[in-house]
């Protein structure tokens, strides 16, 4: 077991639209788990780190875009738990606050072309493994062990909810939520909000991670991508600013902003019967805020 355990707290949100429609919305603050091993990235890394330790591996090798929350989480977790860490970064060499954090936590960065980046197993195979023993961690923490880590969110719940929502990149977190709900025999409906365009493809990716999780076990709301990954609009930016000002909880435009926008919008459209209890997972993430601040300055 890793010497780090944290059960994230749950608090109730009071936005006008929630109260007007008599929907109880609660938020599980996985963003408070750690400032850099953020939210679901900790959940997804946890069992891989334990496996790496058990196999006596000492060097994590992983992959991400230049603004990846997963890269900085792996860099920080490597430093915290005594691993070396190498990150393959998609695209030409750039510098930004996220990559600076990765370096500060001691990660070695290798920039590779978009084409080379597509075959991560090849990059890993070609990586000079000298005297060290390396451990492969897939992009975004996507893996069956990552899914297992995310079932922990459900195991921590002391109360029942009618609906649980999270934002989706690879779909690993929502697959973990649905798996946890299935195992516990709960009636809770699990929903994901893909942050990429045409997010329907995630139904297949989710089933690859756990064949039991089909369309009857998870619902994806694919209309809230705001133009695609890391894209935003004035409407979304305004919603995020209002939310932060009304709640004291930071959300950002890449993941959690789209998630909360979707939940609020569904409530306005009377998607849930009044009296429903909804739980939203705050999966953390700071790169969206860093990126956004940067683009506005
Ligand atoms: C990476 C990330 C996600 C996406 O999680 P998946 O398991 O890949 O779907 C969601 N929210 C935040 C804040 C993230 O950093």
CSV table of N, CA and C and ligand atoms in Angstrom, one decimal, residues 38 40-41 44 69 140 167-174 252 255-256 283-285, ligand 1:
chain,number,residue,atom,x,y,z
A,38,UNK,N,-3.8,15.3,-9.4
A,38,UNK,CA,-5.1,15.9,-9.2
A,38,UNK,C,-6.2,14.9,-9.4
A,40,UNK,N,-8.9,12.6,-10.4
A,40,UNK,CA,-9.0,11.3,-11.0
A,40,UNK,C,-7.7,10.8,-11.4
A,41,UNK,N,-6.7,11.7,-11.6
A,41,UNK,CA,-5.4,11.2,-12.0
A,41,UNK,C,-4.7,10.4,-10.8
A,44,UNK,N,-6.5,7.0,-10.9
A,44,UNK,CA,-6.1,6.2,-12.0
A,44,UNK,C,-4.7,5.7,-11.8
A,69,UNK,N,-2.8,17.0,-17.6
A,69,UNK,CA,-2.9,16.9,-16.2
A,69,UNK,C,-2.2,15.6,-15.7
A,140,UNK,N,-3.0,9.5,-20.1
A,140,UNK,CA,-4.2,9.8,-19.3
A,140,UNK,C,-4.5,8.7,-18.2
A,167,UNK,N,-16.9,14.3,-16.0
A,167,UNK,CA,-16.4,14.6,-17.3
A,167,UNK,C,-15.5,13.5,-17.9
A,168,UNK,N,-15.5,13.3,-19.2
A,168,UNK,CA,-14.8,12.2,-19.8
A,168,UNK,C,-13.8,12.7,-20.8
A,169,UNK,N,-12.6,12.1,-20.7
A,169,UNK,CA,-11.5,12.2,-21.7
A,169,UNK,C,-11.4,10.9,-22.4
A,170,UNK,N,-10.7,10.0,-21.6
A,170,UNK,CA,-10.6,8.6,-22.1
A,170,UNK,C,-11.8,7.7,-21.8
A,171,UNK,N,-12.6,8.2,-20.8
A,171,UNK,CA,-13.7,7.4,-20.3
A,171,UNK,C,-13.4,6.4,-19.2
A,172,UNK,N,-12.2,6.4,-18.8
A,172,UNK,CA,-11.8,5.5,-17.7
A,172,UNK,C,-12.5,5.8,-16.4
A,173,UNK,N,-12.6,7.1,-16.1
A,173,UNK,CA,-13.3,7.4,-14.8
A,173,UNK,C,-14.8,7.0,-14.8
A,174,UNK,N,-15.5,7.4,-15.9
A,174,UNK,CA,-16.9,7.0,-15.9
A,174,UNK,C,-17.1,5.5,-15.9
A,252,UNK,N,-12.8,24.7,-14.5
A,252,UNK,CA,-12.0,25.2,-15.6
A,252,UNK,C,-12.6,24.7,-16.9
A,255,UNK,N,-12.4,20.5,-18.6
A,255,UNK,CA,-13.2,19.3,-18.1
A,255,UNK,C,-14.4,19.8,-17.2
A,256,UNK,N,-14.1,20.2,-16.0
A,256,UNK,CA,-15.1,20.4,-15.0
A,256,UNK,C,-16.1,21.5,-15.4
A,283,UNK,N,-13.2,16.3,-10.7
A,283,UNK,CA,-12.1,15.4,-11.0
A,283,UNK,C,-10.8,16.2,-10.9
A,284,UNK,N,-10.8,17.5,-10.5
A,284,UNK,CA,-9.6,18.3,-10.3
A,284,UNK,C,-9.2,18.9,-11.6
A,285,UNK,N,-7.9,19.1,-11.8
A,285,UNK,CA,-7.3,19.6,-13.0
A,285,UNK,C,-7.0,21.1,-12.9
B,1,LIG,C1,-8.0,13.7,-17.2
B,1,LIG,C2,-9.2,14.4,-16.7
B,1,LIG,C3,-10.5,13.9,-16.9
B,1,LIG,C4,-10.8,12.7,-17.9
B,1,LIG,O1,-10.8,11.5,-17.2
B,1,LIG,P1,-11.0,10.1,-18.1
B,1,LIG,O2,-10.8,9.1,-17.0
B,1,LIG,O3,-9.8,10.1,-19.0
B,1,LIG,O4,-12.2,10.2,-18.8
B,1,LIG,C5,-11.6,14.5,-16.3
B,1,LIG,N1,-11.4,15.6,-15.5
B,1,LIG,C6,-10.2,16.1,-15.3
B,1,LIG,C7,-10.0,17.3,-14.4
B,1,LIG,C8,-9.0,15.5,-15.8
B,1,LIG,O5,-7.8,16.0,-15.6
